[in-house]
Amino acid sequence: AQSVTQLDSHVSVSEGTPVLLRCNYSSSYSPSLFWYVQHPNKGLQLLLKYTSAATLVKGINGFEAEFKKSETSFHLTKPSAHMSDAAEYFCVVSDDRGSQGNLIFGKGTKLSVKP
Amino acid sequence: NAGVMQNPRHLVRRRGQEARLRCSPMKGHSHVYWYRQLPEEGLKFMVYLQKENIIDESGMPKERFSAEFPKEGPSILRIQQVVRGDSAAYFCASSTRQGGYTFGSGTRLTVV
Protein backbone atom coordinates (compact mmCIF):
# COMPACT_ATOMS: atom_id res chain seq x y z
CA ALA A 1 0.00 0.00 0.00
CA GLN A 2 1.13 3.51 -0.68
CA SER A 3 1.22 6.35 1.78
CA VAL A 4 2.64 9.80 2.18
CA THR A 5 3.70 11.50 5.38
CA GLN A 6 4.27 15.21 5.55
CA LEU A 7 6.34 15.68 8.64
CA ASP A 8 5.27 19.22 9.50
CA SER A 9 1.71 20.48 9.53
CA HIS A 10 2.91 24.09 9.70
CA VAL A 11 6.17 25.78 8.72
CA SER A 12 6.92 29.44 9.28
CA VAL A 13 9.83 31.25 7.63
CA SER A 14 10.91 34.83 7.12
CA GLU A 15 10.87 36.36 3.68
CA GLY A 16 14.17 35.77 1.90
CA THR A 17 15.12 32.70 3.97
CA PRO A 18 15.17 29.10 2.69
CA VAL A 19 12.10 26.88 2.68
CA LEU A 20 12.14 23.16 3.49
CA LEU A 21 8.93 21.14 3.45
CA ARG A 22 9.48 17.50 4.32
CA CYS A 23 7.80 14.48 2.80
CA ASN A 24 8.35 10.75 3.21
CA TYR A 25 6.59 8.17 1.12
CA SER A 26 5.92 4.48 1.11
CA SER A 27 5.28 2.59 -2.11
CA SER A 28 5.47 -1.00 -3.24
CA TYR A 29 5.81 0.06 -6.84
CA SER A 30 7.90 2.51 -8.75
CA PRO A 31 6.25 5.72 -7.59
CA SER A 32 5.55 8.98 -9.26
CA LEU A 33 5.78 11.83 -6.77
CA PHE A 34 4.32 15.30 -6.96
CA TRP A 35 4.12 18.50 -5.02
CA TYR A 36 0.97 20.60 -5.34
CA VAL A 37 0.28 24.04 -3.92
CA GLN A 38 -3.11 25.34 -2.84
CA HIS A 39 -3.67 29.00 -2.15
CA PRO A 40 -6.63 29.89 0.11
CA ASN A 41 -9.96 29.02 -1.52
CA LYS A 42 -8.24 28.13 -4.75
CA GLY A 43 -7.64 24.95 -6.70
CA LEU A 44 -4.50 22.89 -6.79
CA GLN A 45 -1.52 23.86 -8.87
CA LEU A 46 1.19 21.40 -9.79
CA LEU A 47 4.61 22.61 -8.63
CA LEU A 48 6.70 19.71 -9.86
CA LYS A 49 6.72 15.98 -10.43
CA TYR A 50 9.17 13.10 -10.28
CA THR A 51 8.68 10.17 -12.67
CA SER A 52 11.92 8.15 -12.44
CA ALA A 53 14.07 10.46 -14.52
CA ALA A 54 16.47 12.88 -12.82
CA THR A 55 16.33 12.68 -9.03
CA LEU A 56 16.55 16.46 -8.64
CA VAL A 57 13.39 17.95 -10.03
CA LYS A 58 12.97 21.63 -10.74
CA GLY A 59 9.51 23.12 -10.61
CA ILE A 60 7.79 26.43 -10.99
CA ASN A 61 8.38 29.54 -8.88
CA GLY A 62 11.91 28.50 -7.90
CA PHE A 63 10.89 25.31 -6.07
CA GLU A 64 12.73 22.04 -6.42
CA ALA A 65 12.61 18.61 -4.82
CA GLU A 66 15.04 15.74 -4.55
CA PHE A 67 13.98 12.12 -4.75
CA LYS A 68 16.05 10.01 -2.33
CA LYS A 69 15.15 6.37 -2.63
CA SER A 70 17.38 5.28 0.26
CA GLU A 71 15.57 7.67 2.58
CA THR A 72 12.15 7.33 0.88
CA SER A 73 11.99 11.11 0.90
CA PHE A 74 10.92 13.82 -1.51
CA HIS A 75 11.49 17.08 0.33
CA LEU A 76 10.53 20.39 -1.27
CA THR A 77 12.93 23.31 -1.09
CA LYS A 78 13.29 26.88 -2.21
CA PRO A 79 16.38 29.02 -1.57
CA SER A 80 14.53 32.23 -0.75
CA ALA A 81 10.92 32.52 0.37
CA HIS A 82 8.61 35.15 -1.04
CA MET A 83 5.45 36.45 0.58
CA SER A 84 3.42 34.99 -2.29
CA ASP A 85 4.65 31.49 -1.34
CA ALA A 86 2.35 31.47 1.69
CA ALA A 87 -0.05 28.61 0.95
CA GLU A 88 -0.68 24.97 1.71
CA TYR A 89 1.56 22.39 0.08
CA PHE A 90 0.68 18.78 -0.59
CA CYS A 91 3.06 15.92 -1.26
CA VAL A 92 1.41 13.29 -3.45
CA VAL A 93 2.29 9.78 -4.58
CA SER A 94 0.87 7.81 -7.46
CA ASP A 95 1.68 4.27 -8.40
CA ASP A 96 2.69 3.19 -11.89
CA ARG A 97 1.04 -0.15 -12.16
CA GLY A 98 0.29 0.37 -15.80
CA SER A 99 -3.34 1.22 -15.24
CA GLN A 100 -4.39 4.61 -14.04
CA GLY A 101 -3.92 4.71 -10.32
CA ASN A 102 -5.22 7.32 -8.01
CA LEU A 103 -3.26 9.99 -6.18
CA ILE A 104 -2.52 9.63 -2.50
CA PHE A 105 -2.25 13.00 -0.78
CA GLY A 106 -0.39 13.90 2.35
CA LYS A 107 -2.23 15.94 4.96
CA GLY A 108 -0.55 19.11 3.82
CA THR A 109 1.91 21.63 5.21
CA LYS A 110 0.83 25.22 5.71
CA LEU A 111 3.65 27.60 4.87
CA SER A 112 3.60 31.02 6.49
CA VAL A 113 6.02 33.72 5.33
CA LYS A 114 6.78 36.59 7.68
CA PRO A 115 7.91 39.96 6.35
CA ASN B 1 -7.74 25.56 -23.41
CA ALA B 2 -10.11 26.31 -20.59
CA GLY B 3 -8.73 23.72 -18.18
CA VAL B 4 -10.90 21.65 -15.88
CA MET B 5 -14.12 23.50 -15.17
CA GLN B 6 -16.10 22.83 -12.03
CA ASN B 7 -19.39 24.38 -11.14
CA PRO B 8 -20.76 25.71 -9.03
CA ARG B 9 -17.81 27.16 -7.11
CA HIS B 10 -19.89 27.34 -3.94
CA LEU B 11 -23.00 25.36 -3.10
CA VAL B 12 -25.17 25.64 -0.01
CA ARG B 13 -27.67 22.92 0.75
CA ARG B 14 -29.97 22.23 3.68
CA ARG B 15 -29.76 18.85 5.37
CA GLY B 16 -31.72 16.27 3.39
CA GLN B 17 -31.41 18.03 0.04
CA GLU B 18 -29.49 16.78 -2.97
CA ALA B 19 -26.20 18.24 -4.18
CA ARG B 20 -25.06 17.94 -7.79
CA LEU B 21 -21.51 18.90 -8.63
CA ARG B 22 -20.35 19.19 -12.22
CA CYS B 23 -16.95 18.75 -13.80
CA SER B 24 -16.00 19.36 -17.41
CA PRO B 25 -12.59 17.84 -18.15
CA MET B 26 -9.92 19.48 -20.20
CA LYS B 27 -10.26 19.13 -23.93
CA GLY B 28 -8.78 15.81 -24.99
CA HIS B 29 -8.98 14.28 -21.52
CA SER B 30 -11.08 11.16 -21.21
CA HIS B 31 -10.38 10.30 -17.56
CA VAL B 32 -12.01 12.04 -14.63
CA TYR B 33 -11.29 11.74 -10.92
CA TRP B 34 -13.17 13.13 -7.93
CA TYR B 35 -11.51 13.96 -4.65
CA ARG B 36 -12.88 15.29 -1.38
CA GLN B 37 -11.04 17.62 0.96
CA LEU B 38 -12.37 17.82 4.49
CA PRO B 39 -11.33 20.78 6.66
CA GLU B 40 -7.68 20.58 7.74
CA GLU B 41 -7.16 17.43 5.67
CA GLY B 42 -5.51 16.46 2.42
CA LEU B 43 -7.51 15.34 -0.55
CA LYS B 44 -8.99 11.86 -0.48
CA PHE B 45 -9.70 9.91 -3.65
CA MET B 46 -13.35 9.11 -4.26
CA VAL B 47 -13.90 7.79 -7.76
CA TYR B 48 -12.24 7.41 -11.16
CA LEU B 49 -14.32 7.39 -14.32
CA GLN B 50 -13.90 7.14 -18.04
CA LYS B 51 -16.67 7.91 -20.47
CA GLU B 52 -19.74 5.85 -19.46
CA ASN B 53 -17.65 3.69 -17.11
CA ILE B 54 -16.77 3.73 -13.45
CA ILE B 55 -13.24 2.36 -13.22
CA ASP B 56 -12.57 2.63 -9.50
CA GLU B 57 -15.02 3.74 -6.85
CA SER B 58 -13.12 2.43 -3.87
CA GLY B 59 -13.17 5.83 -2.17
CA MET B 60 -16.88 6.49 -2.50
CA PRO B 61 -19.09 6.24 0.56
CA LYS B 62 -21.38 3.26 0.20
CA GLU B 63 -24.60 5.23 0.47
CA ARG B 64 -25.96 8.51 -0.89
CA PHE B 65 -23.01 9.20 -3.21
CA SER B 66 -22.92 8.44 -6.92
CA ALA B 67 -20.93 9.59 -9.92
CA GLU B 68 -21.31 9.42 -13.64
CA PHE B 69 -19.45 10.52 -16.74
CA PRO B 70 -21.86 10.28 -19.65
CA LYS B 71 -20.93 10.07 -23.28
CA GLU B 72 -21.94 13.68 -23.71
CA GLY B 73 -21.67 16.39 -21.09
CA PRO B 74 -19.82 16.83 -17.82
CA SER B 75 -19.12 14.36 -15.08
CA ILE B 76 -21.59 14.65 -12.20
CA LEU B 77 -21.00 13.86 -8.55
CA ARG B 78 -24.36 13.48 -6.83
CA ILE B 79 -24.91 13.46 -3.09
CA GLN B 80 -28.39 12.58 -1.93
CA GLN B 81 -29.87 13.58 1.43
CA VAL B 82 -26.84 15.63 2.41
CA VAL B 83 -25.70 15.77 6.03
CA ARG B 84 -23.45 18.26 7.81
CA GLY B 85 -20.50 15.87 7.49
CA ASP B 86 -20.67 16.18 3.69
CA SER B 87 -19.50 19.80 3.96
CA ALA B 88 -16.16 19.84 2.18
CA ALA B 89 -14.37 20.96 -0.95
CA TYR B 90 -14.84 18.57 -3.83
CA PHE B 91 -12.16 18.61 -6.52
CA CYS B 92 -12.26 17.11 -9.94
CA ALA B 93 -9.19 16.24 -11.97
CA SER B 94 -8.86 15.02 -15.52
CA SER B 95 -6.11 13.33 -17.46
CA THR B 96 -5.26 11.62 -20.69
CA ARG B 97 -4.68 7.88 -20.83
CA GLN B 98 -0.98 8.54 -20.21
CA GLY B 99 -1.59 10.55 -17.07
CA GLY B 100 -0.89 14.21 -16.39
CA TYR B 101 -3.54 15.25 -13.93
CA THR B 102 -5.05 18.72 -14.08
CA PHE B 103 -7.25 19.83 -11.20
CA GLY B 104 -10.22 22.11 -11.25
CA SER B 105 -10.76 24.90 -8.73
CA GLY B 106 -13.19 22.83 -6.71
CA THR B 107 -16.75 23.12 -5.45
CA ARG B 108 -17.15 24.09 -1.83
CA LEU B 109 -20.24 22.45 -0.41
CA THR B 110 -21.75 23.78 2.79
CA VAL B 111 -24.60 21.89 4.42
CA VAL B 112 -26.67 23.96 6.80
Tab-separated table of C-alpha atoms in Angstrom:
chain	number	residue	atom	x	y	z
A	1	ALA	CA	0.000	0.000	0.000
A	2	GLN	CA	1.128	3.508	-0.684
A	3	SER	CA	1.223	6.345	1.777
A	4	VAL	CA	2.641	9.803	2.177
A	5	THR	CA	3.696	11.500	5.383
A	6	GLN	CA	4.272	15.209	5.549
A	7	LEU	CA	6.336	15.678	8.642
A	8	ASP	CA	5.273	19.219	9.500
A	9	SER	CA	1.705	20.479	9.534
A	10	HIS	CA	2.910	24.090	9.703
A	11	VAL	CA	6.173	25.783	8.717
A	12	SER	CA	6.918	29.445	9.284
A	13	VAL	CA	9.834	31.255	7.629
A	14	SER	CA	10.914	34.833	7.118
A	15	GLU	CA	10.872	36.359	3.676
A	16	GLY	CA	14.172	35.767	1.905
A	17	THR	CA	15.121	32.697	3.971
A	18	PRO	CA	15.167	29.103	2.693
A	19	VAL	CA	12.097	26.879	2.676
A	20	LEU	CA	12.145	23.164	3.491
A	21	LEU	CA	8.935	21.137	3.452
A	22	ARG	CA	9.478	17.495	4.318
A	23	CYS	CA	7.800	14.477	2.803
A	24	ASN	CA	8.346	10.753	3.211
A	25	TYR	CA	6.592	8.171	1.116
A	26	SER	CA	5.921	4.480	1.113
A	27	SER	CA	5.278	2.593	-2.106
A	28	SER	CA	5.472	-1.000	-3.236
A	29	TYR	CA	5.808	0.063	-6.839
A	30	SER	CA	7.898	2.515	-8.748
A	31	PRO	CA	6.249	5.715	-7.592
A	32	SER	CA	5.551	8.982	-9.259
A	33	LEU	CA	5.780	11.825	-6.773
A	34	PHE	CA	4.317	15.303	-6.958
A	35	TRP	CA	4.122	18.505	-5.019
A	36	TYR	CA	0.972	20.601	-5.339
A	37	VAL	CA	0.276	24.044	-3.915
A	38	GLN	CA	-3.112	25.340	-2.842
A	39	HIS	CA	-3.668	29.004	-2.147
A	40	PRO	CA	-6.628	29.889	0.107
A	41	ASN	CA	-9.957	29.025	-1.515
A	42	LYS	CA	-8.243	28.127	-4.752
A	43	GLY	CA	-7.645	24.947	-6.699
A	44	LEU	CA	-4.501	22.885	-6.789
A	45	GLN	CA	-1.524	23.857	-8.874
A	46	LEU	CA	1.190	21.398	-9.792
A	47	LEU	CA	4.607	22.610	-8.628
A	48	LEU	CA	6.702	19.710	-9.860
A	49	LYS	CA	6.718	15.983	-10.426
A	50	TYR	CA	9.173	13.102	-10.284
A	51	THR	CA	8.675	10.174	-12.671
A	52	SER	CA	11.918	8.145	-12.436
A	53	ALA	CA	14.065	10.455	-14.517
A	54	ALA	CA	16.469	12.875	-12.822
A	55	THR	CA	16.331	12.679	-9.033
A	56	LEU	CA	16.546	16.459	-8.635
A	57	VAL	CA	13.388	17.947	-10.030
A	58	LYS	CA	12.965	21.635	-10.738
A	59	GLY	CA	9.512	23.116	-10.609
A	60	ILE	CA	7.792	26.431	-10.988
A	61	ASN	CA	8.383	29.544	-8.877
A	62	GLY	CA	11.911	28.497	-7.902
A	63	PHE	CA	10.891	25.313	-6.074
A	64	GLU	CA	12.727	22.042	-6.418
A	65	ALA	CA	12.607	18.614	-4.823
A	66	GLU	CA	15.042	15.741	-4.554
A	67	PHE	CA	13.984	12.116	-4.753
A	68	LYS	CA	16.050	10.005	-2.335
A	69	LYS	CA	15.147	6.365	-2.630
A	70	SER	CA	17.382	5.278	0.258
A	71	GLU	CA	15.571	7.674	2.575
A	72	THR	CA	12.148	7.329	0.878
A	73	SER	CA	11.991	11.106	0.903
A	74	PHE	CA	10.916	13.815	-1.515
A	75	HIS	CA	11.488	17.083	0.330
A	76	LEU	CA	10.531	20.388	-1.271
A	77	THR	CA	12.935	23.309	-1.085
A	78	LYS	CA	13.288	26.885	-2.210
A	79	PRO	CA	16.376	29.016	-1.575
A	80	SER	CA	14.530	32.232	-0.753
A	81	ALA	CA	10.915	32.523	0.373
A	82	HIS	CA	8.608	35.145	-1.043
A	83	MET	CA	5.452	36.451	0.583
A	84	SER	CA	3.418	34.990	-2.287
A	85	ASP	CA	4.648	31.492	-1.342
A	86	ALA	CA	2.350	31.472	1.686
A	87	ALA	CA	-0.048	28.613	0.947
A	88	GLU	CA	-0.685	24.971	1.707
A	89	TYR	CA	1.560	22.389	0.076
A	90	PHE	CA	0.679	18.776	-0.589
A	91	CYS	CA	3.062	15.920	-1.264
A	92	VAL	CA	1.406	13.292	-3.452
A	93	VAL	CA	2.294	9.779	-4.583
A	94	SER	CA	0.871	7.813	-7.463
A	95	ASP	CA	1.680	4.268	-8.399
A	96	ASP	CA	2.692	3.194	-11.887
A	97	ARG	CA	1.042	-0.153	-12.162
A	98	GLY	CA	0.286	0.367	-15.802
A	99	SER	CA	-3.343	1.224	-15.238
A	100	GLN	CA	-4.393	4.609	-14.044
A	101	GLY	CA	-3.923	4.713	-10.323
A	102	ASN	CA	-5.217	7.321	-8.014
A	103	LEU	CA	-3.262	9.991	-6.183
A	104	ILE	CA	-2.519	9.627	-2.503
A	105	PHE	CA	-2.246	12.996	-0.784
A	106	GLY	CA	-0.388	13.897	2.350
A	107	LYS	CA	-2.235	15.942	4.956
A	108	GLY	CA	-0.553	19.110	3.816
A	109	THR	CA	1.911	21.632	5.213
A	110	LYS	CA	0.828	25.217	5.708
A	111	LEU	CA	3.649	27.597	4.874
A	112	SER	CA	3.603	31.024	6.489
A	113	VAL	CA	6.015	33.721	5.331
A	114	LYS	CA	6.775	36.593	7.684
A	115	PRO	CA	7.915	39.959	6.351
B	1	ASN	CA	-7.742	25.562	-23.414
B	2	ALA	CA	-10.111	26.315	-20.589
B	3	GLY	CA	-8.731	23.723	-18.182
B	4	VAL	CA	-10.897	21.649	-15.885
B	5	MET	CA	-14.120	23.497	-15.174
B	6	GLN	CA	-16.102	22.828	-12.028
B	7	ASN	CA	-19.388	24.376	-11.136
B	8	PRO	CA	-20.757	25.709	-9.032
B	9	ARG	CA	-17.813	27.157	-7.110
B	10	HIS	CA	-19.893	27.338	-3.943
B	11	LEU	CA	-23.000	25.357	-3.097
B	12	VAL	CA	-25.166	25.635	-0.009
B	13	ARG	CA	-27.669	22.918	0.749
B	14	ARG	CA	-29.971	22.228	3.684
B	15	ARG	CA	-29.761	18.851	5.366
B	16	GLY	CA	-31.719	16.275	3.387
B	17	GLN	CA	-31.414	18.029	0.035
B	18	GLU	CA	-29.490	16.783	-2.973
B	19	ALA	CA	-26.200	18.242	-4.180
B	20	ARG	CA	-25.062	17.939	-7.795
B	21	LEU	CA	-21.505	18.897	-8.631
B	22	ARG	CA	-20.345	19.195	-12.220
B	23	CYS	CA	-16.952	18.747	-13.796
B	24	SER	CA	-16.002	19.355	-17.412
B	25	PRO	CA	-12.592	17.843	-18.149
B	26	MET	CA	-9.916	19.476	-20.196
B	27	LYS	CA	-10.257	19.130	-23.931
B	28	GLY	CA	-8.784	15.815	-24.993
B	29	HIS	CA	-8.976	14.279	-21.516
B	30	SER	CA	-11.081	11.165	-21.212
B	31	HIS	CA	-10.375	10.304	-17.559
B	32	VAL	CA	-12.009	12.039	-14.628
B	33	TYR	CA	-11.292	11.739	-10.920
B	34	TRP	CA	-13.172	13.126	-7.935
B	35	TYR	CA	-11.508	13.960	-4.649
B	36	ARG	CA	-12.882	15.294	-1.382
B	37	GLN	CA	-11.043	17.621	0.963
B	38	LEU	CA	-12.374	17.820	4.486
B	39	PRO	CA	-11.335	20.784	6.655
B	40	GLU	CA	-7.678	20.581	7.738
B	41	GLU	CA	-7.164	17.426	5.669
B	42	GLY	CA	-5.507	16.455	2.420
B	43	LEU	CA	-7.508	15.340	-0.555
B	44	LYS	CA	-8.994	11.862	-0.480
B	45	PHE	CA	-9.702	9.915	-3.648
B	46	MET	CA	-13.349	9.113	-4.258
B	47	VAL	CA	-13.895	7.792	-7.762
B	48	TYR	CA	-12.240	7.414	-11.157
B	49	LEU	CA	-14.321	7.388	-14.320
B	50	GLN	CA	-13.896	7.135	-18.039
B	51	LYS	CA	-16.673	7.913	-20.467
B	52	GLU	CA	-19.736	5.854	-19.458
B	53	ASN	CA	-17.648	3.691	-17.114
B	54	ILE	CA	-16.774	3.730	-13.450
B	55	ILE	CA	-13.244	2.356	-13.218
B	56	ASP	CA	-12.566	2.627	-9.497
B	57	GLU	CA	-15.022	3.743	-6.851
B	58	SER	CA	-13.123	2.427	-3.868
B	59	GLY	CA	-13.174	5.834	-2.175
B	60	MET	CA	-16.884	6.486	-2.505
B	61	PRO	CA	-19.095	6.241	0.563
B	62	LYS	CA	-21.385	3.263	0.196
B	63	GLU	CA	-24.596	5.231	0.471
B	64	ARG	CA	-25.957	8.514	-0.890
B	65	PHE	CA	-23.009	9.199	-3.212
B	66	SER	CA	-22.922	8.438	-6.922
B	67	ALA	CA	-20.927	9.591	-9.921
B	68	GLU	CA	-21.310	9.422	-13.640
B	69	PHE	CA	-19.451	10.525	-16.736
B	70	PRO	CA	-21.864	10.277	-19.654
B	71	LYS	CA	-20.930	10.066	-23.283
B	72	GLU	CA	-21.939	13.678	-23.715
B	73	GLY	CA	-21.667	16.389	-21.093
B	74	PRO	CA	-19.821	16.831	-17.824
B	75	SER	CA	-19.119	14.358	-15.083
B	76	ILE	CA	-21.587	14.651	-12.203
B	77	LEU	CA	-20.999	13.856	-8.547
B	78	ARG	CA	-24.356	13.475	-6.827
B	79	ILE	CA	-24.907	13.459	-3.092
B	80	GLN	CA	-28.386	12.584	-1.933
B	81	GLN	CA	-29.866	13.585	1.426
B	82	VAL	CA	-26.845	15.631	2.414
B	83	VAL	CA	-25.703	15.768	6.028
B	84	ARG	CA	-23.445	18.256	7.811
B	85	GLY	CA	-20.503	15.871	7.490
B	86	ASP	CA	-20.675	16.184	3.687
B	87	SER	CA	-19.500	19.801	3.961
B	88	ALA	CA	-16.165	19.835	2.176
B	89	ALA	CA	-14.366	20.962	-0.948
B	90	TYR	CA	-14.837	18.568	-3.833
B	91	PHE	CA	-12.163	18.608	-6.515
B	92	CYS	CA	-12.263	17.111	-9.939
B	93	ALA	CA	-9.186	16.237	-11.971
B	94	SER	CA	-8.859	15.018	-15.522
B	95	SER	CA	-6.107	13.326	-17.456
B	96	THR	CA	-5.265	11.618	-20.690
B	97	ARG	CA	-4.679	7.880	-20.830
B	98	GLN	CA	-0.980	8.545	-20.209
B	99	GLY	CA	-1.586	10.551	-17.069
B	100	GLY	CA	-0.886	14.210	-16.388
B	101	TYR	CA	-3.539	15.254	-13.933
B	102	THR	CA	-5.054	18.722	-14.081
B	103	PHE	CA	-7.255	19.827	-11.196
B	104	GLY	CA	-10.225	22.115	-11.248
B	105	SER	CA	-10.765	24.895	-8.733
B	106	GLY	CA	-13.190	22.827	-6.709
B	107	THR	CA	-16.748	23.120	-5.450
B	108	ARG	CA	-17.154	24.095	-1.831
B	109	LEU	CA	-20.242	22.451	-0.414
B	110	THR	CA	-21.752	23.780	2.787
B	111	VAL	CA	-24.598	21.886	4.419
B	112	VAL	CA	-26.672	23.963	6.801
